Amino acid sequence: MLPRLFRSVAAVLTVLLVKSCVCVTEEDGGELLEQKQVMEFYRKDLFILESLPLKHCITVDQFSLVLADCERPTRRMLWKWVSRHRLFNLGTSMCLGLNISDPTQPLGMFECDMASPVLWWRCHGNMIYGASEWKLNVAGRLVVVKKNIYHEWKRHNTPKEGPCSHPYEEIHTLLGNAHGYPCVFPFNYNNKWYSECTTEGREDHLHWCSTTDRYDLSDRWGFCPVKASGCEHFWESNQELGACYQFNLYTILTWSQALSTCQAQGGNLLSVTSLAEHRYIHDRLASVGAMVWIGLNHLEERHGWQWSDGEPLALVNFTTALAASPLENNRQCGVYNSANGGQWQSLTCEAALPYICKKTQNDTHRSEPLENWQYIHTECADGWWPHNGFCYRVLPETGAGSWEGSSQTCRSQEANLTSLHSLSEVEMHLDLLANYSGESTEVWIGLWKRASSPAVEWSDGSPVTLTLWHQYHPIHNLTDMKLCVKVDRQKGNWLLAPCYERHPAVCRRASLSPVQHRGTWQEGCPTGWKRHGHSCYMVTGHEQNHEDARMGYYCKAPLLSVENRFEQAFINSLLSASGANSSMFYWIGLMDQGRKGEYSWLPHNGSSLPLTFTNWNKHQPVSTSGCVAMSGGAALGRWEVKDCKSHKALSVCKQSISSYHDAQLPEHHVEAYAPCPPGWESHSGLLHCFKVFHDEKVLMKRSWVEADFFCQALGAQLASFQHYEEQVFVKHLLTTMFEGTEGRWFWVGLNKRNPEHLGAWEWSDGSSVVMSFIEDKNEEEDRRDCAVYSNLTNALMPRPCETKHEWVCKMSRGDKLIKPYWYTEQSEPWVFYRGAEYLLAKQPFDWHSVSLACQMMGAHLLALHSREEVHFIKERLRQLSLGQTDWWIGLSIAQPGEEVRWSDGTQIDFHNWADGGFHTNLRKDELCVTMSSSTGKWSTSKCSDLHGYVCKRITVSVVETPREPHYIGGCPENWLYFGHKCLLLHLPDSPRKGKSWKDAQSICSLFEGSLVAIEDEIEQAYITMLLQGHSVGVWIGLRDEDTMKWTNGKPVSYTNWSPVEPKSYLTQDEWLTGDADEQLCTVLSNNHNFHLTGKWYDEKCSESGYGFVCQKPQGAVPSGFYLV
């Protein structure tokens, strides 16, 4: 082996000796490939680049790039996106680039690490462009670059997928000496270029890569994460727990990067599902003192905390340190902190930390067993709901009781409070509650937590196999208190609650007759079909194109339409049971019927279902004019767009058993003709209202999470486009508001943050993704998980979620706008248009009165300076007027011959007079000018006439005050308003009737609050004032174990400690030596004999002689809570 110096010199000479022609050294690369070989290359992210209009594909010959027959593929036709946006050619092992020094034709193939040619490429839809606006084009048979002519390209064997539709994704390394840095592709090792991980040079045949262009120069490398059965390499096996663990303690990645690295090895970020597993992790990290990523996350906003691998989150006592409002605080990803006793905490997902992976032997989350969905004929007594061998009943509203009382009632009927173990049972449960006529919004189920236990369990003794926590649950502070679980009727999410609350409950008992499992699958269905609910399903055994499949040659029934996530889960189980694998796809009845990019279900019997649910795979949908098939591979059941004519696949068919339809799950009702809130925009035919929050109207641009919280605080969501018409409307709205050349980016709700969806884009409000929204640009993929809308391109582009942008909110017509205390927009809002804002007031007054009114608001009567401005105002006036009306604008003529100027002092540089023009005022009466709401034309009128008016000001008002967002609303009876909080003061008559710190915190928790967190000297003074006339101190929300954070998770930014020693009622020895057996908690003094009134000092938490102050956010008053 050559010494490193000689290897380095040889590598440099290799770069310098590159010739202008393409010289293939190891193999010609021109041999024809078999279809099987081509498909294998496709699976490795290589593709063939086809000219859309010419139907020929790019290949590399000895001297240039040319078009060739796509059906005669060679290695020199295969391309791959690699690091730094380069395009690598497999046959030549070189990169496509531009020699800018050659102004005539700079396109060529170059060594991939050369500095002088420009090697990066980007896409705009189906167009490829490089530096200096050079665009990949065609001249006869040659492939060239041109500056002013566009040419469209696509990936061969796809409907119309752009070249960048599957962008390059970084692979982060394991071990080695690269500390997790990503692979660089291609990299050069022993004078050969590698565009993927290799086993070359290793006797153990483990895959590795270099983290620099040339390994021989840097020796920087790491192992590649590769799926493998077992735990032989890089994993620590624990036979007792039945899992393997990988502790990556010297690599720091973001949460999503860590998740991808674990998943690439067939595992996931760590989930902790038992006390034994928690002890194992605790012991393993005891000597390290590290904060590491685990799979805990709150990235599915419509639900609560969850594990990324789908395991149940049952250890609820470990969630006490998680952010109570993760969206507001942007702390949505979980860490295990071994430096703090193994506590679970939450951080922003963009932080870089070490991480732990976990892998189990069986992939139980690919799909549920098909038996879970099996239809079983079930007999039940009157009033009970039959479902697959069990009978269910909601206890009547009149009998609503505590959890324990409901459990006893169920047992008296030979039943138990229901337990839920699979999605099929969750679906049944929602159907049952949808048919329940009671008014209660929540019901008890059989899940509960004993006072002595850290985990929830089912009252019937069955194992906990899934959890579906409500938003912000299962966080609680009542670790030593019995808690029970109730279910939200509308969405089925679970909430922890005190067991004494009174709710209806669901009981479950066995069927009256013995269950016959055999032969019941096909009841009501043709032979070979499987039943789910009131429909039958069949997977065909022959491949065909989509046109033949929808003709029903093999199943004589419509292709599958999927209405919700439960039906999709059933289909996943059906495909898995039929032997689905990575080479299989299954046609469904979804396609781009109008060839405009919007996907919809095929009609059946003259009508088609609305697209209310989508389940796209990663990077999908990527093109128009395609048909949709389900994947049979690792992303089982995920939807992909395929070519309707050339692609062949199996099919899934569906037919109804009868005219009976399942009960529809409750959906949000939209009042189609309800008006929008003031300042929100829509037009006829749209069911939603939109509002743009732009830089001129808000205090600051925001990250995606911050913008999402802002919208939700108003009772809205970040904007989604459920149909193309909504996107057109938002484009019109932005075009009207801003100059056409003013490029702005606005956050909308499209994101791929939820690990459950495997990198697929989804709307944050749960809307279906009906078309391809993302513009393919070949940007860095790994950290661009949120989408912005561009008002210039009318396209959505991926951006890092932490970048700051403006945003658009959306709410359903008829929904009530919430106005938090920090939201300051008036009930008659000003309308923004191109740097100014306008107020349109219908109340009729004379001209001088309205002129003064405008001035009092820092404005003037309307001055118009362009035809576009006139059109904007006219459209606004038309919406407010019934028929033809006139509105005052800022022109008046007091004396004949007087120079006419706008009332704001600007000159008249634009005219829009009715009747041919302005006539000089020959009368002595002062005349003022109106504008017609129907024509926009100007006319003179007596200034004493009464009309509506339009004010205009250049100084734009903002809609928020500089305070952190909090919800605001009412406070319960006996609670006090303070800022954005409600405060409850409890002062006992004497210390004998006081409470310990723990009891005080428990009582506050029952009110869905916590002991007070004092944020500043104003709040300190207010509470001190409330204590006047009493002599008992009060507990506040601080403990000695964490004096940097209040018990509600907020950081301590203000303190008021007492200077008096000793600090507490500990003995002096205890205080000096720190030998106290008990924890210390903080008291706010109200007895100046020991400490100055209002000062803070520490006391034993168990002391029970104190009052306390609770706090909670302002909002709805919880029922059933009383302080005794």
mmCIF file with all atom_site columns, N, CA and C in Angstrom, residues 660-701:
data_model
loop_
_atom_site.group_PDB
_atom_site.id
_atom_site.type_symbol
_atom_site.label_atom_id
_atom_site.label_alt_id
_atom_site.label_comp_id
_atom_site.label_asym_id
_atom_site.label_entity_id
_atom_site.label_seq_id
_atom_site.pdbx_PDB_ins_code
_atom_site.Cartn_x
_atom_site.Cartn_y
_atom_site.Cartn_z
_atom_site.occupancy
_atom_site.B_iso_or_equiv
_atom_site.pdbx_formal_charge
_atom_site.auth_seq_id
_atom_site.auth_comp_id
_atom_site.auth_asym_id
_atom_site.auth_atom_id
_atom_site.pdbx_PDB_model_num
ATOM 1   N N  . TYR A 1 660 ? -77.267 -0.770 3.380  1.00 0.00 ? 660 TYR A N  1
ATOM 2   C CA . TYR A 1 660 ? -76.983 -0.261 4.731  1.00 0.00 ? 660 TYR A CA 1
ATOM 3   C C  . TYR A 1 660 ? -75.643 0.462  4.735  1.00 0.00 ? 660 TYR A C  1
ATOM 4   N N  . HIS A 1 661 ? -75.579 1.580  5.414  1.00 0.00 ? 661 HIS A N  1
ATOM 5   C CA . HIS A 1 661 ? -74.341 2.325  5.539  1.00 0.00 ? 661 HIS A CA 1
ATOM 6   C C  . HIS A 1 661 ? -73.970 2.437  7.007  1.00 0.00 ? 661 HIS A C  1
ATOM 7   N N  . ASP A 1 662 ? -72.679 2.333  7.264  1.00 0.00 ? 662 ASP A N  1
ATOM 8   C CA . ASP A 1 662 ? -72.207 2.505  8.646  1.00 0.00 ? 662 ASP A CA 1
ATOM 9   C C  . ASP A 1 662 ? -72.547 3.899  9.149  1.00 0.00 ? 662 ASP A C  1
ATOM 10  N N  . ALA A 1 663 ? -72.699 3.995  10.436 1.00 0.00 ? 663 ALA A N  1
ATOM 11  C CA . ALA A 1 663 ? -72.896 5.318  11.031 1.00 0.00 ? 663 ALA A CA 1
ATOM 12  C C  . ALA A 1 663 ? -71.665 6.179  10.748 1.00 0.00 ? 663 ALA A C  1
ATOM 13  N N  . GLN A 1 664 ? -71.906 7.377  10.265 1.00 0.00 ? 664 GLN A N  1
ATOM 14  C CA . GLN A 1 664 ? -70.802 8.263  9.953  1.00 0.00 ? 664 GLN A CA 1
ATOM 15  C C  . GLN A 1 664 ? -70.203 8.823  11.241 1.00 0.00 ? 664 GLN A C  1
ATOM 16  N N  . LEU A 1 665 ? -68.893 8.809  11.305 1.00 0.00 ? 665 LEU A N  1
ATOM 17  C CA . LEU A 1 665 ? -68.250 9.396  12.459 1.00 0.00 ? 665 LEU A CA 1
ATOM 18  C C  . LEU A 1 665 ? -68.522 10.897 12.459 1.00 0.00 ? 665 LEU A C  1
ATOM 19  N N  . PRO A 1 666 ? -68.683 11.493 13.636 1.00 0.00 ? 666 PRO A N  1
ATOM 20  C CA . PRO A 1 666 ? -69.036 12.916 13.684 1.00 0.00 ? 666 PRO A CA 1
ATOM 21  C C  . PRO A 1 666 ? -67.969 13.768 13.016 1.00 0.00 ? 666 PRO A C  1
ATOM 22  N N  . GLU A 1 667 ? -68.394 14.706 12.193 1.00 0.00 ? 667 GLU A N  1
ATOM 23  C CA . GLU A 1 667 ? -67.479 15.595 11.503 1.00 0.00 ? 667 GLU A CA 1
ATOM 24  C C  . GLU A 1 667 ? -67.814 17.034 11.851 1.00 0.00 ? 667 GLU A C  1
ATOM 25  N N  . HIS A 1 668 ? -66.835 17.880 11.649 1.00 0.00 ? 668 HIS A N  1
ATOM 26  C CA . HIS A 1 668 ? -67.034 19.294 11.923 1.00 0.00 ? 668 HIS A CA 1
ATOM 27  C C  . HIS A 1 668 ? -68.018 19.867 10.908 1.00 0.00 ? 668 HIS A C  1
ATOM 28  N N  . HIS A 1 669 ? -69.087 20.464 11.395 1.00 0.00 ? 669 HIS A N  1
ATOM 29  C CA . HIS A 1 669 ? -70.115 21.019 10.506 1.00 0.00 ? 669 HIS A CA 1
ATOM 30  C C  . HIS A 1 669 ? -69.721 22.434 10.084 1.00 0.00 ? 669 HIS A C  1
ATOM 31  N N  . VAL A 1 670 ? -69.825 22.701 8.790  1.00 0.00 ? 670 VAL A N  1
ATOM 32  C CA . VAL A 1 670 ? -69.493 24.008 8.251  1.00 0.00 ? 670 VAL A CA 1
ATOM 33  C C  . VAL A 1 670 ? -70.764 24.672 7.749  1.00 0.00 ? 670 VAL A C  1
ATOM 34  N N  . GLU A 1 671 ? -71.023 25.883 8.221  1.00 0.00 ? 671 GLU A N  1
ATOM 35  C CA . GLU A 1 671 ? -72.163 26.655 7.747  1.00 0.00 ? 671 GLU A CA 1
ATOM 36  C C  . GLU A 1 671 ? -71.769 27.354 6.452  1.00 0.00 ? 671 GLU A C  1
ATOM 37  N N  . ALA A 1 672 ? -72.234 26.811 5.322  1.00 0.00 ? 672 ALA A N  1
ATOM 38  C CA . ALA A 1 672 ? -71.744 27.226 4.012  1.00 0.00 ? 672 ALA A CA 1
ATOM 39  C C  . ALA A 1 672 ? -71.990 28.700 3.715  1.00 0.00 ? 672 ALA A C  1
ATOM 40  N N  . TYR A 1 673 ? -73.043 29.283 4.285  1.00 0.00 ? 673 TYR A N  1
ATOM 41  C CA . TYR A 1 673 ? -73.391 30.660 3.945  1.00 0.00 ? 673 TYR A CA 1
ATOM 42  C C  . TYR A 1 673 ? -73.139 31.632 5.100  1.00 0.00 ? 673 TYR A C  1
ATOM 43  N N  . ALA A 1 674 ? -72.487 31.164 6.134  1.00 0.00 ? 674 ALA A N  1
ATOM 44  C CA . ALA A 1 674 ? -72.190 32.050 7.262  1.00 0.00 ? 674 ALA A CA 1
ATOM 45  C C  . ALA A 1 674 ? -71.133 33.071 6.846  1.00 0.00 ? 674 ALA A C  1
ATOM 46  N N  . PRO A 1 675 ? -71.213 34.300 7.369  1.00 0.00 ? 675 PRO A N  1
ATOM 47  C CA . PRO A 1 675 ? -70.206 35.304 7.018  1.00 0.00 ? 675 PRO A CA 1
ATOM 48  C C  . PRO A 1 675 ? -68.878 35.022 7.702  1.00 0.00 ? 675 PRO A C  1
ATOM 49  N N  . CYS A 1 676 ? -67.819 35.593 7.169  1.00 0.00 ? 676 CYS A N  1
ATOM 50  C CA . CYS A 1 676 ? -66.506 35.492 7.798  1.00 0.00 ? 676 CYS A CA 1
ATOM 51  C C  . CYS A 1 676 ? -66.398 36.520 8.924  1.00 0.00 ? 676 CYS A C  1
ATOM 52  N N  . PRO A 1 677 ? -65.555 36.274 9.919  1.00 0.00 ? 677 PRO A N  1
ATOM 53  C CA . PRO A 1 677 ? -65.303 37.302 10.933 1.00 0.00 ? 677 PRO A CA 1
ATOM 54  C C  . PRO A 1 677 ? -64.735 38.560 10.272 1.00 0.00 ? 677 PRO A C  1
ATOM 55  N N  . PRO A 1 678 ? -64.914 39.711 10.876 1.00 0.00 ? 678 PRO A N  1
ATOM 56  C CA . PRO A 1 678 ? -64.354 40.944 10.311 1.00 0.00 ? 678 PRO A CA 1
ATOM 57  C C  . PRO A 1 678 ? -62.861 40.812 10.055 1.00 0.00 ? 678 PRO A C  1
ATOM 58  N N  . GLY A 1 679 ? -62.453 41.210 8.853  1.00 0.00 ? 679 GLY A N  1
ATOM 59  C CA . GLY A 1 679 ? -61.046 41.140 8.490  1.00 0.00 ? 679 GLY A CA 1
ATOM 60  C C  . GLY A 1 679 ? -60.620 39.837 7.855  1.00 0.00 ? 679 GLY A C  1
ATOM 61  N N  . TRP A 1 680 ? -61.470 38.843 7.838  1.00 0.00 ? 680 TRP A N  1
ATOM 62  C CA . TRP A 1 680 ? -61.186 37.567 7.192  1.00 0.00 ? 680 TRP A CA 1
ATOM 63  C C  . TRP A 1 680 ? -61.846 37.548 5.821  1.00 0.00 ? 680 TRP A C  1
ATOM 64  N N  . GLU A 1 681 ? -61.241 36.817 4.866  1.00 0.00 ? 681 GLU A N  1
ATOM 65  C CA . GLU A 1 681 ? -61.654 36.898 3.470  1.00 0.00 ? 681 GLU A CA 1
ATOM 66  C C  . GLU A 1 681 ? -62.121 35.542 2.941  1.00 0.00 ? 681 GLU A C  1
ATOM 67  N N  . SER A 1 682 ? -63.074 35.576 2.023  1.00 0.00 ? 682 SER A N  1
ATOM 68  C CA . SER A 1 682 ? -63.526 34.380 1.325  1.00 0.00 ? 682 SER A CA 1
ATOM 69  C C  . SER A 1 682 ? -64.309 34.829 0.093  1.00 0.00 ? 682 SER A C  1
ATOM 70  N N  . HIS A 1 683 ? -64.852 33.889 -0.661 1.00 0.00 ? 683 HIS A N  1
ATOM 71  C CA . HIS A 1 683 ? -65.806 34.248 -1.699 1.00 0.00 ? 683 HIS A CA 1
ATOM 72  C C  . HIS A 1 683 ? -66.830 33.137 -1.826 1.00 0.00 ? 683 HIS A C  1
ATOM 73  N N  . SER A 1 684 ? -67.890 33.410 -2.543 1.00 0.00 ? 684 SER A N  1
ATOM 74  C CA . SER A 1 684 ? -68.985 32.443 -2.647 1.00 0.00 ? 684 SER A CA 1
ATOM 75  C C  . SER A 1 684 ? -68.462 31.131 -3.202 1.00 0.00 ? 684 SER A C  1
ATOM 76  N N  . GLY A 1 685 ? -68.937 30.048 -2.628 1.00 0.00 ? 685 GLY A N  1
ATOM 77  C CA . GLY A 1 685 ? -68.500 28.721 -3.046 1.00 0.00 ? 685 GLY A CA 1
ATOM 78  C C  . GLY A 1 685 ? -67.428 28.138 -2.156 1.00 0.00 ? 685 GLY A C  1
ATOM 79  N N  . LEU A 1 686 ? -66.718 28.960 -1.391 1.00 0.00 ? 686 LEU A N  1
ATOM 80  C CA . LEU A 1 686 ? -65.702 28.461 -0.466 1.00 0.00 ? 686 LEU A CA 1
ATOM 81  C C  . LEU A 1 686 ? -66.308 28.302 0.926  1.00 0.00 ? 686 LEU A C  1
ATOM 82  N N  . LEU A 1 687 ? -65.918 27.238 1.613  1.00 0.00 ? 687 LEU A N  1
ATOM 83  C CA . LEU A 1 687 ? -66.444 26.953 2.942  1.00 0.00 ? 687 LEU A CA 1
ATOM 84  C C  . LEU A 1 687 ? -65.573 27.518 4.047  1.00 0.00 ? 687 LEU A C  1
ATOM 85  N N  . HIS A 1 688 ? -64.488 28.168 3.682  1.00 0.00 ? 688 HIS A N  1
ATOM 86  C CA . HIS A 1 688 ? -63.546 28.623 4.690  1.00 0.00 ? 688 HIS A CA 1
ATOM 87  C C  . HIS A 1 688 ? -63.190 30.081 4.467  1.00 0.00 ? 688 HIS A C  1
ATOM 88  N N  . CYS A 1 689 ? -62.686 30.698 5.539  1.00 0.00 ? 689 CYS A N  1
ATOM 89  C CA . CYS A 1 689 ? -62.250 32.092 5.523  1.00 0.00 ? 689 CYS A CA 1
ATOM 90  C C  . CYS A 1 689 ? -60.740 32.124 5.765  1.00 0.00 ? 689 CYS A C  1
ATOM 91  N N  . PHE A 1 690 ? -60.076 33.108 5.163  1.00 0.00 ? 690 PHE A N  1
ATOM 92  C CA . PHE A 1 690 ? -58.622 33.201 5.240  1.00 0.00 ? 690 PHE A CA 1
ATOM 93  C C  . PHE A 1 690 ? -58.217 34.592 5.724  1.00 0.00 ? 690 PHE A C  1
ATOM 94  N N  . LYS A 1 691 ? -57.071 34.635 6.390  1.00 0.00 ? 691 LYS A N  1
ATOM 95  C CA . LYS A 1 691 ? -56.491 35.914 6.795  1.00 0.00 ? 691 LYS A CA 1
ATOM 96  C C  . LYS A 1 691 ? -54.978 35.820 6.697  1.00 0.00 ? 691 LYS A C  1
ATOM 97  N N  . VAL A 1 692 ? -54.390 36.852 6.088  1.00 0.00 ? 692 VAL A N  1
ATOM 98  C CA . VAL A 1 692 ? -52.945 36.909 5.912  1.00 0.00 ? 692 VAL A CA 1
ATOM 99  C C  . VAL A 1 692 ? -52.342 37.713 7.060  1.00 0.00 ? 692 VAL A C  1
ATOM 100 N N  . PHE A 1 693 ? -51.385 37.140 7.750  1.00 0.00 ? 693 PHE A N  1
ATOM 101 C CA . PHE A 1 693 ? -50.660 37.838 8.803  1.00 0.00 ? 693 PHE A CA 1
ATOM 102 C C  . PHE A 1 693 ? -49.253 38.121 8.266  1.00 0.00 ? 693 PHE A C  1
ATOM 103 N N  . HIS A 1 694 ? -49.058 39.364 7.840  1.00 0.00 ? 694 HIS A N  1
ATOM 104 C CA . HIS A 1 694 ? -47.828 39.737 7.145  1.00 0.00 ? 694 HIS A CA 1
ATOM 105 C C  . HIS A 1 694 ? -47.002 40.674 7.994  1.00 0.00 ? 694 HIS A C  1
ATOM 106 N N  . ASP A 1 695 ? -45.800 40.948 7.529  1.00 0.00 ? 695 ASP A N  1
ATOM 107 C CA . ASP A 1 695 ? -44.800 41.651 8.314  1.00 0.00 ? 695 ASP A CA 1
ATOM 108 C C  . ASP A 1 695 ? -45.278 43.006 8.807  1.00 0.00 ? 695 ASP A C  1
ATOM 109 N N  . GLU A 1 696 ? -46.125 43.672 8.007  1.00 0.00 ? 696 GLU A N  1
ATOM 110 C CA . GLU A 1 696 ? -46.589 44.998 8.389  1.00 0.00 ? 696 GLU A CA 1
ATOM 111 C C  . GLU A 1 696 ? -47.613 44.968 9.525  1.00 0.00 ? 696 GLU A C  1
ATOM 112 N N  . LYS A 1 697 ? -48.244 43.830 9.766  1.00 0.00 ? 697 LYS A N  1
ATOM 113 C CA . LYS A 1 697 ? -49.348 43.757 10.722 1.00 0.00 ? 697 LYS A CA 1
ATOM 114 C C  . LYS A 1 697 ? -49.010 42.989 11.999 1.00 0.00 ? 697 LYS A C  1
ATOM 115 N N  . VAL A 1 698 ? -47.842 42.374 12.075 1.00 0.00 ? 698 VAL A N  1
ATOM 116 C CA . VAL A 1 698 ? -47.470 41.600 13.257 1.00 0.00 ? 698 VAL A CA 1
ATOM 117 C C  . VAL A 1 698 ? -46.136 42.114 13.793 1.00 0.00 ? 698 VAL A C  1
ATOM 118 N N  . LEU A 1 699 ? -45.856 41.774 15.034 1.00 0.00 ? 699 LEU A N  1
ATOM 119 C CA . LEU A 1 699 ? -44.628 42.250 15.658 1.00 0.00 ? 699 LEU A CA 1
ATOM 120 C C  . LEU A 1 699 ? -43.390 41.586 15.086 1.00 0.00 ? 699 LEU A C  1
ATOM 121 N N  . MET A 1 700 ? -43.545 40.354 14.608 1.00 0.00 ? 700 MET A N  1
ATOM 122 C CA . MET A 1 700 ? -42.374 39.627 14.118 1.00 0.00 ? 700 MET A CA 1
ATOM 123 C C  . MET A 1 700 ? -42.821 38.485 13.229 1.00 0.00 ? 700 MET A C  1
ATOM 124 N N  . LYS A 1 701 ? -41.948 38.094 12.314 1.00 0.00 ? 701 LYS A N  1
ATOM 125 C CA . LYS A 1 701 ? -42.162 36.853 11.592 1.00 0.00 ? 701 LYS A CA 1
ATOM 126 C C  . LYS A 1 701 ? -41.969 35.686 12.566 1.00 0.00 ? 701 LYS A C  1
#
